[in-house]
PDB file of C-alpha atoms in Angstrom:
ATOM      1  CA  MET L   1      83.373  92.543 129.682  1.00  0.00           C
ATOM      2  CA  CYS L   2      85.259  89.322 129.254  1.00  0.00           C
ATOM      3  CA  TYR L   3      88.123  88.357 127.274  1.00  0.00           C
ATOM      4  CA  SER L   4      89.100  84.991 126.277  1.00  0.00           C
ATOM      5  CA  LEU L   5      92.180  85.588 123.667  1.00  0.00           C
ATOM      6  CA  ILE L   6      95.375  88.012 124.874  1.00  0.00           C
ATOM      7  CA  SER L   7      97.764  88.316 121.887  1.00  0.00           C
ATOM      8  CA  ILE L   8     101.367  89.005 122.995  1.00  0.00           C
ATOM      9  CA  VAL L   9     102.512  90.660 119.540  1.00  0.00           C
ATOM     10  CA  ILE L  10     106.497  90.617 119.035  1.00  0.00           C
ATOM     11  CA  PRO L  11     108.172  92.278 116.422  1.00  0.00           C
ATOM     12  CA  VAL L  12     111.899  90.694 115.953  1.00  0.00           C
ATOM     13  CA  ARG L  13     114.776  91.040 114.343  1.00  0.00           C
ATOM     14  CA  ASN L  14     117.987  88.568 114.240  1.00  0.00           C
ATOM     15  CA  GLU L  15     116.867  87.693 118.524  1.00  0.00           C
ATOM     16  CA  PHE L  16     115.878  84.219 117.891  1.00  0.00           C
ATOM     17  CA  ASP L  17     118.780  82.815 120.985  1.00  0.00           C
ATOM     18  CA  ARG L  18     116.503  85.490 123.101  1.00  0.00           C
ATOM     19  CA  LEU L  19     112.519  84.961 122.329  1.00  0.00           C
ATOM     20  CA  VAL L  20     112.649  81.419 123.489  1.00  0.00           C
ATOM     21  CA  GLY L  21     113.034  82.807 126.477  1.00  0.00           C
ATOM     22  CA  THR L  22     110.609  85.678 126.637  1.00  0.00           C
ATOM     23  CA  ILE L  23     107.937  83.227 125.315  1.00  0.00           C
ATOM     24  CA  LYS L  24     108.693  80.607 128.074  1.00  0.00           C
ATOM     25  CA  SER L  25     108.631  83.475 131.041  1.00  0.00           C
ATOM     26  CA  ILE L  26     105.436  84.859 129.088  1.00  0.00           C
ATOM     27  CA  MET L  27     103.803  81.945 129.774  1.00  0.00           C
ATOM     28  CA  GLU L  28     105.957  80.746 133.422  1.00  0.00           C
ATOM     29  CA  ASN L  29     104.284  83.930 135.026  1.00  0.00           C
ATOM     30  CA  GLY L  30     100.516  83.955 133.737  1.00  0.00           C
ATOM     31  CA  VAL L  31      97.883  82.743 136.372  1.00  0.00           C
ATOM     32  CA  THR L  32      94.838  83.140 134.567  1.00  0.00           C
ATOM     33  CA  ALA L  33      92.891  80.387 132.540  1.00  0.00           C
ATOM     34  CA  CYS L  34      93.096  83.096 129.397  1.00  0.00           C
ATOM     35  CA  GLU L  35      94.290  81.960 126.535  1.00  0.00           C
ATOM     36  CA  LYS L  36      97.325  83.085 124.923  1.00  0.00           C
ATOM     37  CA  GLU L  37      98.589  83.369 121.273  1.00  0.00           C
ATOM     38  CA  PHE L  38     102.137  85.004 120.355  1.00  0.00           C
ATOM     39  CA  ILE L  39     102.251  86.517 117.295  1.00  0.00           C
ATOM     40  CA  ILE L  40     106.025  86.894 116.277  1.00  0.00           C
ATOM     41  CA  VAL L  41     107.040  89.478 113.161  1.00  0.00           C
ATOM     42  CA  ASP L  42     109.992  88.741 111.711  1.00  0.00           C
ATOM     43  CA  ASP L  43     111.272  91.769 110.130  1.00  0.00           C
ATOM     44  CA  ALA L  44     113.088  90.252 107.487  1.00  0.00           C
ATOM     45  CA  SER L  45     115.927  89.156 109.480  1.00  0.00           C
ATOM     46  CA  ASP L  46     119.107  87.617 108.400  1.00  0.00           C
ATOM     47  CA  ASP L  47     118.517  84.040 109.269  1.00  0.00           C
ATOM     48  CA  HIS L  48     114.758  82.154 109.082  1.00  0.00           C
ATOM     49  CA  PHE L  49     115.841  80.829 112.563  1.00  0.00           C
ATOM     50  CA  TYR L  50     111.801  82.004 113.520  1.00  0.00           C
ATOM     51  CA  GLU L  51     110.261  79.555 111.956  1.00  0.00           C
ATOM     52  CA  LYS L  52     112.060  76.939 114.220  1.00  0.00           C
ATOM     53  CA  ILE L  53     110.628  78.804 117.011  1.00  0.00           C
ATOM     54  CA  VAL L  54     107.286  76.824 117.229  1.00  0.00           C
ATOM     55  CA  ASP L  55     108.974  73.389 117.749  1.00  0.00           C
ATOM     56  CA  GLU L  56     111.221  74.985 120.480  1.00  0.00           C
ATOM     57  CA  VAL L  57     107.864  76.265 122.349  1.00  0.00           C
ATOM     58  CA  SER L  58     105.546  73.549 121.010  1.00  0.00           C
ATOM     59  CA  GLU L  59     102.936  73.625 123.835  1.00  0.00           C
ATOM     60  CA  VAL L  60     102.156  77.376 123.087  1.00  0.00           C
ATOM     61  CA  CYS L  61     100.163  78.906 120.259  1.00  0.00           C
ATOM     62  CA  ILE L  62     102.383  80.856 118.341  1.00  0.00           C
ATOM     63  CA  LYS L  63     102.093  82.234 114.347  1.00  0.00           C
ATOM     64  CA  VAL L  64     105.803  83.610 112.830  1.00  0.00           C
ATOM     65  CA  PHE L  65     105.021  86.138 109.313  1.00  0.00           C
ATOM     66  CA  ARG L  66     108.212  86.855 108.239  1.00  0.00           C
ATOM     67  CA  LEU L  67     108.144  90.189 106.441  1.00  0.00           C
ATOM     68  CA  ASP L  68     110.371  90.380 102.982  1.00  0.00           C
ATOM     69  CA  GLU L  69     111.181  93.467 103.436  1.00  0.00           C
ATOM     70  CA  HIS L  70     112.683  95.585 107.021  1.00  0.00           C
ATOM     71  CA  VAL L  71     109.987  97.929 107.776  1.00  0.00           C
ATOM     72  CA  GLY L  72     110.982  98.522 110.860  1.00  0.00           C
ATOM     73  CA  ILE L  73     109.479  98.441 114.256  1.00  0.00           C
ATOM     74  CA  PRO L  74     105.662 100.529 113.792  1.00  0.00           C
ATOM     75  CA  ARG L  75     105.258  98.501 110.627  1.00  0.00           C
ATOM     76  CA  ALA L  76     106.275  95.567 111.675  1.00  0.00           C
ATOM     77  CA  ARG L  77     104.094  95.963 115.066  1.00  0.00           C
ATOM     78  CA  ASN L  78     101.029  97.539 112.818  1.00  0.00           C
ATOM     79  CA  TYR L  79     101.276  93.902 110.815  1.00  0.00           C
ATOM     80  CA  GLY L  80     101.237  91.967 113.967  1.00  0.00           C
ATOM     81  CA  VAL L  81      98.024  93.438 115.333  1.00  0.00           C
ATOM     82  CA  SER L  82      96.112  93.124 112.022  1.00  0.00           C
ATOM     83  CA  LYS L  83      97.006  89.033 112.425  1.00  0.00           C
ATOM     84  CA  ALA L  84      95.846  89.306 115.899  1.00  0.00           C
ATOM     85  CA  GLN L  85      92.992  87.102 117.063  1.00  0.00           C
ATOM     86  CA  GLY L  86      92.665  88.269 120.746  1.00  0.00           C
ATOM     87  CA  ASP L  87      90.649  91.251 121.765  1.00  0.00           C
ATOM     88  CA  ILE L  88      93.689  92.408 123.937  1.00  0.00           C
ATOM     89  CA  ILE L  89      97.008  93.000 122.466  1.00  0.00           C
ATOM     90  CA  PHE L  90     100.030  93.381 124.746  1.00  0.00           C
ATOM     91  CA  LEU L  91     103.048  94.225 122.762  1.00  0.00           C
ATOM     92  CA  THR L  92     106.262  93.916 123.912  1.00  0.00           C
ATOM     93  CA  ASP L  93     109.582  93.379 122.778  1.00  0.00           C
ATOM     94  CA  ALA L  94     111.609  90.101 122.128  1.00  0.00           C
ATOM     95  CA  HIS L  95     114.224  90.452 125.207  1.00  0.00           C
ATOM     96  CA  VAL L  96     112.271  90.480 128.131  1.00  0.00           C
ATOM     97  CA  ARG L  97     110.859  88.728 130.995  1.00  0.00           C
ATOM     98  CA  PHE L  98     107.470  88.874 132.629  1.00  0.00           C
ATOM     99  CA  SER L  99     106.368  89.455 136.827  1.00  0.00           C
ATOM    100  CA  LYS L 100     104.046  86.712 138.120  1.00  0.00           C
ATOM    101  CA  GLY L 101     100.413  87.453 137.564  1.00  0.00           C
ATOM    102  CA  TRP L 102     100.758  89.881 134.732  1.00  0.00           C
ATOM    103  CA  ASP L 103      97.930  88.128 132.626  1.00  0.00           C
ATOM    104  CA  SER L 104      95.740  88.764 135.846  1.00  0.00           C
ATOM    105  CA  TYR L 105      96.736  92.590 136.401  1.00  0.00           C
ATOM    106  CA  VAL L 106      95.567  93.031 132.625  1.00  0.00           C
ATOM    107  CA  LEU L 107      92.672  91.436 132.964  1.00  0.00           C
ATOM    108  CA  ASN L 108      91.081  92.896 135.951  1.00  0.00           C
ATOM    109  CA  ASN L 109      92.435  96.324 134.612  1.00  0.00           C
ATOM    110  CA  ILE L 110      91.731  96.819 130.548  1.00  0.00           C
ATOM    111  CA  GLU L 111      89.267  98.813 129.814  1.00  0.00           C
ATOM    112  CA  ASP L 112      88.058 100.118 125.894  1.00  0.00           C
ATOM    113  CA  ASN L 113      89.107 103.501 126.378  1.00  0.00           C
ATOM    114  CA  ARG L 114      92.671 102.751 128.387  1.00  0.00           C
ATOM    115  CA  ILE L 115      96.152 101.759 127.924  1.00  0.00           C
ATOM    116  CA  ILE L 116      97.914 100.617 129.894  1.00  0.00           C
ATOM    117  CA  ALA L 117     101.701 100.979 130.601  1.00  0.00           C
ATOM    118  CA  ALA L 118     103.829  98.578 132.213  1.00  0.00           C
ATOM    119  CA  THR L 119     106.558  99.184 134.090  1.00  0.00           C
ATOM    120  CA  ILE L 120     110.196  98.809 132.294  1.00  0.00           C
ATOM    121  CA  CYS L 121     112.975  97.212 135.081  1.00  0.00           C
ATOM    122  CA  ASP L 122     116.733  96.767 134.194  1.00  0.00           C
ATOM    123  CA  PRO L 123     117.608  92.851 135.625  1.00  0.00           C
ATOM    124  CA  LYS L 124     120.763  95.008 136.254  1.00  0.00           C
ATOM    125  CA  SER L 125     120.065  97.955 138.145  1.00  0.00           C
ATOM    126  CA  ASN L 126     117.600  99.812 139.872  1.00  0.00           C
ATOM    127  CA  LEU L 127     116.077 101.259 137.281  1.00  0.00           C
ATOM    128  CA  LYS L 128     111.957 101.487 137.239  1.00  0.00           C
ATOM    129  CA  GLY L 129     110.369 103.312 134.279  1.00  0.00           C
ATOM    130  CA  TYR L 130     107.668 103.823 134.973  1.00  0.00           C
ATOM    131  CA  GLY L 131     106.141 105.153 131.409  1.00  0.00           C
ATOM    132  CA  SER L 132     107.529 107.991 129.643  1.00  0.00           C
ATOM    133  CA  HIS L 133     107.189 111.985 129.822  1.00  0.00           C
ATOM    134  CA  LEU L 134     107.458 114.041 126.256  1.00  0.00           C
ATOM    135  CA  ILE L 135     110.753 116.532 125.692  1.00  0.00           C
ATOM    136  CA  VAL L 136     109.970 119.325 123.398  1.00  0.00           C
ATOM    137  CA  PRO L 137     111.404 121.008 121.214  1.00  0.00           C
ATOM    138  CA  PHE L 138     113.328 117.263 120.821  1.00  0.00           C
ATOM    139  CA  MET L 139     110.498 115.390 120.701  1.00  0.00           C
ATOM    140  CA  GLY L 140     112.248 112.566 122.283  1.00  0.00           C
ATOM    141  CA  ILE L 141     111.059 110.975 125.821  1.00  0.00           C
ATOM    142  CA  ARG L 142     112.900 110.664 129.671  1.00  0.00           C
ATOM    143  CA  TRP L 143     111.523 107.774 132.031  1.00  0.00           C
ATOM    144  CA  ASN L 144     109.424 108.561 134.679  1.00  0.00           C
ATOM    145  CA  GLN L 145     111.524 107.084 137.610  1.00  0.00           C
ATOM    146  CA  LYS L 146     109.488 108.137 140.769  1.00  0.00           C
ATOM    147  CA  MET L 147     105.286 106.913 140.855  1.00  0.00           C
ATOM    148  CA  ASP L 148     102.829 106.866 143.320  1.00  0.00           C
ATOM    149  CA  VAL L 149     103.785 102.896 143.445  1.00  0.00           C
ATOM    150  CA  ASP L 150     100.207 102.656 145.643  1.00  0.00           C
ATOM    151  CA  ARG L 151      98.003 102.869 142.845  1.00  0.00           C
ATOM    152  CA  PRO L 152      97.773 103.630 138.820  1.00  0.00           C
ATOM    153  CA  SER L 153      98.607 107.050 137.787  1.00  0.00           C
ATOM    154  CA  PHE L 154      98.121 109.183 134.418  1.00  0.00           C
ATOM    155  CA  VAL L 155     101.338 109.512 132.045  1.00  0.00           C
ATOM    156  CA  GLN L 156     102.194 110.826 128.670  1.00  0.00           C
ATOM    157  CA  VAL L 157     103.592 107.807 127.171  1.00  0.00           C
ATOM    158  CA  ALA L 158     103.754 104.200 127.524  1.00  0.00           C
ATOM    159  CA  SER L 159     106.939 102.156 126.916  1.00  0.00           C
ATOM    160  CA  SER L 160     107.552 100.320 123.998  1.00  0.00           C
ATOM    161  CA  ALA L 161     108.239  96.893 125.441  1.00  0.00           C
ATOM    162  CA  GLY L 162     104.844  96.933 127.543  1.00  0.00           C
ATOM    163  CA  THR L 163     102.103  98.560 126.105  1.00  0.00           C
ATOM    164  CA  VAL L 164      98.642  96.869 126.443  1.00  0.00           C
ATOM    165  CA  LEU L 165      95.374  97.705 125.267  1.00  0.00           C
ATOM    166  CA  THR L 166      92.007  96.443 123.751  1.00  0.00           C
ATOM    167  CA  LYS L 167      92.466  95.598 119.718  1.00  0.00           C
ATOM    168  CA  LYS L 168      89.394  97.921 119.179  1.00  0.00           C
ATOM    169  CA  LEU L 169      91.322 101.001 121.090  1.00  0.00           C
ATOM    170  CA  PHE L 170      94.454 100.286 118.938  1.00  0.00           C
ATOM    171  CA  GLU L 171      92.504 100.498 115.525  1.00  0.00           C
ATOM    172  CA  ARG L 172      90.594 103.527 116.494  1.00  0.00           C
ATOM    173  CA  ILE L 173      93.871 105.043 117.581  1.00  0.00           C
ATOM    174  CA  GLY L 174      95.109 104.116 114.079  1.00  0.00           C
ATOM    175  CA  GLY L 175      98.006 102.339 114.725  1.00  0.00           C
ATOM    176  CA  TYR L 176     101.307 103.425 114.659  1.00  0.00           C
ATOM    177  CA  ASP L 177     101.971 106.094 112.203  1.00  0.00           C
ATOM    178  CA  LEU L 178     103.344 104.379 108.951  1.00  0.00           C
ATOM    179  CA  GLY L 179     105.538 107.708 108.294  1.00  0.00           C
ATOM    180  CA  MET L 180     107.503 106.922 110.789  1.00  0.00           C
ATOM    181  CA  MET L 181     110.990 105.339 109.337  1.00  0.00           C
ATOM    182  CA  ILE L 182     112.599 101.917 111.235  1.00  0.00           C
ATOM    183  CA  TYR L 183     113.129 102.884 114.467  1.00  0.00           C
ATOM    184  CA  GLY L 184     112.238 105.769 117.031  1.00  0.00           C
ATOM    185  CA  GLY L 185     110.033 108.537 117.749  1.00  0.00           C
ATOM    186  CA  ALA L 186     106.689 106.537 117.063  1.00  0.00           C
ATOM    187  CA  GLU L 187     105.781 105.142 120.521  1.00  0.00           C
ATOM    188  CA  PRO L 188     105.743 108.679 121.897  1.00  0.00           C
ATOM    189  CA  GLU L 189     103.619 110.064 118.710  1.00  0.00           C
ATOM    190  CA  PHE L 190     101.259 106.877 118.924  1.00  0.00           C
ATOM    191  CA  SER L 191     100.928 108.059 122.770  1.00  0.00           C
ATOM    192  CA  ILE L 192     100.408 111.711 122.459  1.00  0.00           C
ATOM    193  CA  ARG L 193      97.582 110.799 119.746  1.00  0.00           C
ATOM    194  CA  ALA L 194      96.145 108.470 121.542  1.00  0.00           C
ATOM    195  CA  TRP L 195      95.683 111.070 124.718  1.00  0.00           C
ATOM    196  CA  LEU L 196      94.478 113.691 121.515  1.00  0.00           C
ATOM    197  CA  SER L 197      91.866 111.119 120.612  1.00  0.00           C
ATOM    198  CA  GLY L 198      90.319 110.845 124.146  1.00  0.00           C
ATOM    199  CA  ALA L 199      91.978 107.855 125.447  1.00  0.00           C
ATOM    200  CA  GLU L 200      94.157 107.761 128.469  1.00  0.00           C
ATOM    201  CA  ILE L 201      97.067 106.277 129.071  1.00  0.00           C
ATOM    202  CA  VAL L 202      97.857 104.259 132.740  1.00  0.00           C
ATOM    203  CA  SER L 203     100.718 103.091 134.897  1.00  0.00           C
ATOM    204  CA  ALA L 204     100.645  99.977 135.880  1.00  0.00           C
ATOM    205  CA  PRO L 205     103.490 100.200 138.992  1.00  0.00           C
ATOM    206  CA  SER L 206     102.553  96.440 139.874  1.00  0.00           C
ATOM    207  CA  LEU L 207     102.875  95.084 136.009  1.00  0.00           C
ATOM    208  CA  GLN L 208     106.559  94.489 135.591  1.00  0.00           C
ATOM    209  CA  VAL L 209     108.544  94.301 132.430  1.00  0.00           C
ATOM    210  CA  TYR L 210     112.031  93.317 133.417  1.00  0.00           C
ATOM    211  CA  HIS L 211     113.617  94.104 130.094  1.00  0.00           C
ATOM    212  CA  ARG L 212     117.492  93.392 128.676  1.00  0.00           C
ATOM    213  CA  PHE L 213     118.685  96.840 127.659  1.00  0.00           C
ATOM    214  CA  LYS L 214     121.610  96.855 125.155  1.00  0.00           C
ATOM    215  CA  THR L 215     124.759  97.501 125.975  1.00  0.00           C
ATOM    216  CA  ILE L 216     126.342 100.916 125.233  1.00  0.00           C
ATOM    217  CA  GLU L 217     128.376  98.625 122.012  1.00  0.00           C
ATOM    218  CA  GLU L 218     125.378  97.295 121.201  1.00  0.00           C
ATOM    219  CA  ILE L 219     123.558 100.260 120.802  1.00  0.00           C
ATOM    220  CA  SER L 220     126.575 102.095 118.730  1.00  0.00           C
ATOM    221  CA  ILE L 221     125.874  98.431 116.032  1.00  0.00           C
ATOM    222  CA  PHE L 222     122.203  99.025 116.495  1.00  0.00           C
ATOM    223  CA  LEU L 223     122.163 102.675 115.740  1.00  0.00           C
ATOM    224  CA  LYS L 224     124.832 102.627 112.828  1.00  0.00           C
ATOM    225  CA  GLY L 225     123.104 103.977 109.987  1.00  0.00           C
ATOM    226  CA  LEU L 226     120.042 104.783 111.332  1.00  0.00           C
ATOM    227  CA  GLY L 227     121.276 108.703 112.605  1.00  0.00           C
ATOM    228  CA  THR L 228     119.204 110.218 109.672  1.00  0.00           C
ATOM    229  CA  ASN L 229     115.719 107.831 110.344  1.00  0.00           C
ATOM    230  CA  LEU L 230     115.924 109.045 113.715  1.00  0.00           C
ATOM    231  CA  ILE L 231     115.905 112.862 112.942  1.00  0.00           C
ATOM    232  CA  HIS L 232     113.359 112.310 109.923  1.00  0.00           C
ATOM    233  CA  ASN L 233     111.241 110.321 112.538  1.00  0.00           C
ATOM    234  CA  ASN L 234     111.579 113.216 115.336  1.00  0.00           C
ATOM    235  CA  LEU L 235     111.229 116.035 112.962  1.00  0.00           C
ATOM    236  CA  ARG L 236     107.787 114.406 111.465  1.00  0.00           C
ATOM    237  CA  PHE L 237     106.502 114.314 115.353  1.00  0.00           C
ATOM    238  CA  GLY L 238     107.113 117.838 115.594  1.00  0.00           C
ATOM    239  CA  LEU L 239     105.662 118.923 112.272  1.00  0.00           C
ATOM    240  CA  LEU L 240     102.289 116.860 112.954  1.00  0.00           C
ATOM    241  CA  TYR L 241     101.385 118.623 116.335  1.00  0.00           C
ATOM    242  CA  LEU L 242     103.660 121.630 117.433  1.00  0.00           C
ATOM    243  CA  SER L 243     102.816 125.429 116.265  1.00  0.00           C
ATOM    244  CA  GLU L 244     104.978 126.869 113.603  1.00  0.00           C
ATOM    245  CA  LEU L 245     106.736 128.846 116.261  1.00  0.00           C
ATOM    246  CA  ALA L 246     107.820 125.524 118.136  1.00  0.00           C
ATOM    247  CA  CYS L 247     108.275 123.797 114.443  1.00  0.00           C
ATOM    248  CA  LEU L 248     110.736 126.785 113.429  1.00  0.00           C
ATOM    249  CA  GLN L 249     112.395 126.061 117.235  1.00  0.00           C
ATOM    250  CA  MET L 250     112.439 122.551 116.700  1.00  0.00           C
ATOM    251  CA  ILE L 251     114.032 122.656 113.395  1.00  0.00           C
ATOM    252  CA  ARG L 252     116.698 125.053 114.422  1.00  0.00           C
ATOM    253  CA  TYR L 253     117.824 122.993 117.443  1.00  0.00           C
ATOM    254  CA  PHE L 254     118.545 119.971 115.023  1.00  0.00           C
ATOM    255  CA  ALA L 255     120.163 121.515 112.496  1.00  0.00           C
ATOM    256  CA  MET L 256     122.520 123.108 115.335  1.00  0.00           C
ATOM    257  CA  LEU L 257     122.750 119.654 116.874  1.00  0.00           C
ATOM    258  CA  TYR L 258     122.979 117.530 113.545  1.00  0.00           C
ATOM    259  CA  PRO L 259     124.535 119.742 110.662  1.00  0.00           C
ATOM    260  CA  LYS L 260     125.609 116.969 108.581  1.00  0.00           C
ATOM    261  CA  ARG L 261     122.650 114.842 108.673  1.00  0.00           C
ATOM    262  CA  MET L 262     119.797 117.695 109.122  1.00  0.00           C
ATOM    263  CA  GLN L 263     119.559 118.018 104.968  1.00  0.00           C
ATOM    264  CA  ASP L 264     119.430 114.604 104.636  1.00  0.00           C
ATOM    265  CA  ALA L 265     116.507 114.451 107.353  1.00  0.00           C
ATOM    266  CA  VAL L 266     114.944 117.568 105.581  1.00  0.00           C
ATOM    267  CA  LYS L 267     114.642 115.848 101.883  1.00  0.00           C
ATOM    268  CA  LEU L 268     113.036 112.751 103.946  1.00  0.00           C
ATOM    269  CA  LEU L 269     110.027 114.779 105.105  1.00  0.00           C
ATOM    270  CA  GLN L 270     109.803 116.379 101.721  1.00  0.00           C
ATOM    271  CA  ASN L 271     109.234 112.862  99.767  1.00  0.00           C
ATOM    272  CA  GLY L 272     106.497 111.769 102.956  1.00  0.00           C
ATOM    273  CA  ASP L 273     103.153 113.180 103.567  1.00  0.00           C
ATOM    274  CA  VAL L 274     104.093 114.586 106.643  1.00  0.00           C
ATOM    275  CA  TRP L 275     101.620 118.144 105.855  1.00  0.00           C
ATOM    276  CA  ASP L 276      98.861 115.503 104.500  1.00  0.00           C
ATOM    277  CA  ARG L 277      99.084 113.886 107.615  1.00  0.00           C
ATOM    278  CA  ARG L 278      99.128 117.012 109.743  1.00  0.00           C
ATOM    279  CA  ALA L 279      95.689 118.112 107.805  1.00  0.00           C
ATOM    280  CA  GLN L 280      94.158 114.899 108.404  1.00  0.00           C
ATOM    281  CA  LEU L 281      95.030 114.581 112.480  1.00  0.00           C
ATOM    282  CA  ASN L 282      93.950 118.298 112.639  1.00  0.00           C
ATOM    283  CA  GLU L 283      90.705 116.931 111.399  1.00  0.00           C
ATOM    284  CA  THR L 284      90.187 113.751 113.104  1.00  0.00           C
ATOM    285  CA  LEU L 285      91.367 114.660 116.532  1.00  0.00           C
ATOM    286  CA  SER L 286      89.505 115.152 119.618  1.00  0.00           C
ATOM    287  CA  TYR L 287      91.865 117.749 121.170  1.00  0.00           C
ATOM    288  CA  ASP L 288      94.868 119.737 119.678  1.00  0.00           C
ATOM    289  CA  PHE L 289      98.634 119.899 121.324  1.00  0.00           C
ATOM    290  CA  LYS L 290      97.996 122.423 122.788  1.00  0.00           C
ATOM    291  CA  TRP L 291      95.185 120.695 125.476  1.00  0.00           C
ATOM    292  CA  PHE L 292      97.947 118.044 125.478  1.00  0.00           C
ATOM    293  CA  VAL L 293     100.426 120.994 127.003  1.00  0.00           C
ATOM    294  CA  ARG L 294      97.706 122.002 128.971  1.00  0.00           C
ATOM    295  CA  HIS L 295      96.842 118.728 130.649  1.00  0.00           C
ATOM    296  CA  PHE L 296      99.793 117.683 131.800  1.00  0.00           C
ATOM    297  CA  ASN L 297     101.134 121.136 132.765  1.00  0.00           C
ATOM    298  CA  LEU L 298     104.097 120.467 130.046  1.00  0.00           C
ATOM    299  CA  LYS L 299     106.961 122.925 129.748  1.00  0.00           C
ATOM    300  CA  ASP L 300     109.600 122.728 127.271  1.00  0.00           C
ATOM    301  CA  GLN L 301     113.606 120.857 127.812  1.00  0.00           C
ATOM    302  CA  ILE L 302     114.765 123.879 130.050  1.00  0.00           C
ATOM    303  CA  ASN L 303     111.404 124.167 131.460  1.00  0.00           C
ATOM    304  CA  GLN L 304     109.875 127.032 129.477  1.00  0.00           C
ATOM    305  CA  GLU L 305     106.662 128.060 128.595  1.00  0.00           C
ATOM    306  CA  ILE L 306     105.974 126.039 124.739  1.00  0.00           C
ATOM    307  CA  ILE L 307     105.821 128.250 122.207  1.00  0.00           C
ATOM    308  CA  PHE L 308     102.543 128.463 120.836  1.00  0.00           C
TER     309      PHE L 308
END
């Protein structure tokens, strides 16, 4: 299939100073004649500087959509994709640099049923993340730091800063889970749901996204006040897919780690739609989580069999 437009979707919040460099890097490292558009979703930043981005990079097609309410990365991405005109969606962050020829790689490797997981590189270290793998019962992820770089390989979870797929596949998977709050849990849940929908995720060693990782101080500031949301999201993720026994194991794990926040996280779950959502997924997905465990020979975080 011939694709004529790639939509780069970037949710942003208070990052105008980094966004211009990101857009310029993406355009400068493109090598094909394929048109690009930037869908910037301003997630209710404290300022209104994002409108000025069009003047800063006037030679590029940039569409800025400002949200009145801070909704978080999952919903901002869904909104951005809904506004995208391209057949190919490249989901990334506001503080990245792309490798040379990124668009050529995407056009030559995109498939209707495939998600491409770009390799995430830390410019300040030797870290390269070739997608991620799931940790049960924590329901978080860890980088794959070893990969056969001579060929694409299947991975469990694509990276938040480098997820590429067709718009049709994004819509078929159902986008990011609207029950995820602000930050955390959405990327692995989306990736696992993609696998269970019959899609595949392939690591792309030569498609590299250089990501500016936050400092310890910046992480502390960023996560301030998000603890309960993060716990809620991980619990929701597990409750959507794990067996009853594995869910109990997960709840016990979080209750021991975060006894003070657990009660508030559970209240958020009770006010949500997690059980209706679980029932819907059971009815519509092609595979269940047991299939995913067998497919990747997945073990829990202490290398034991996952409970079913």
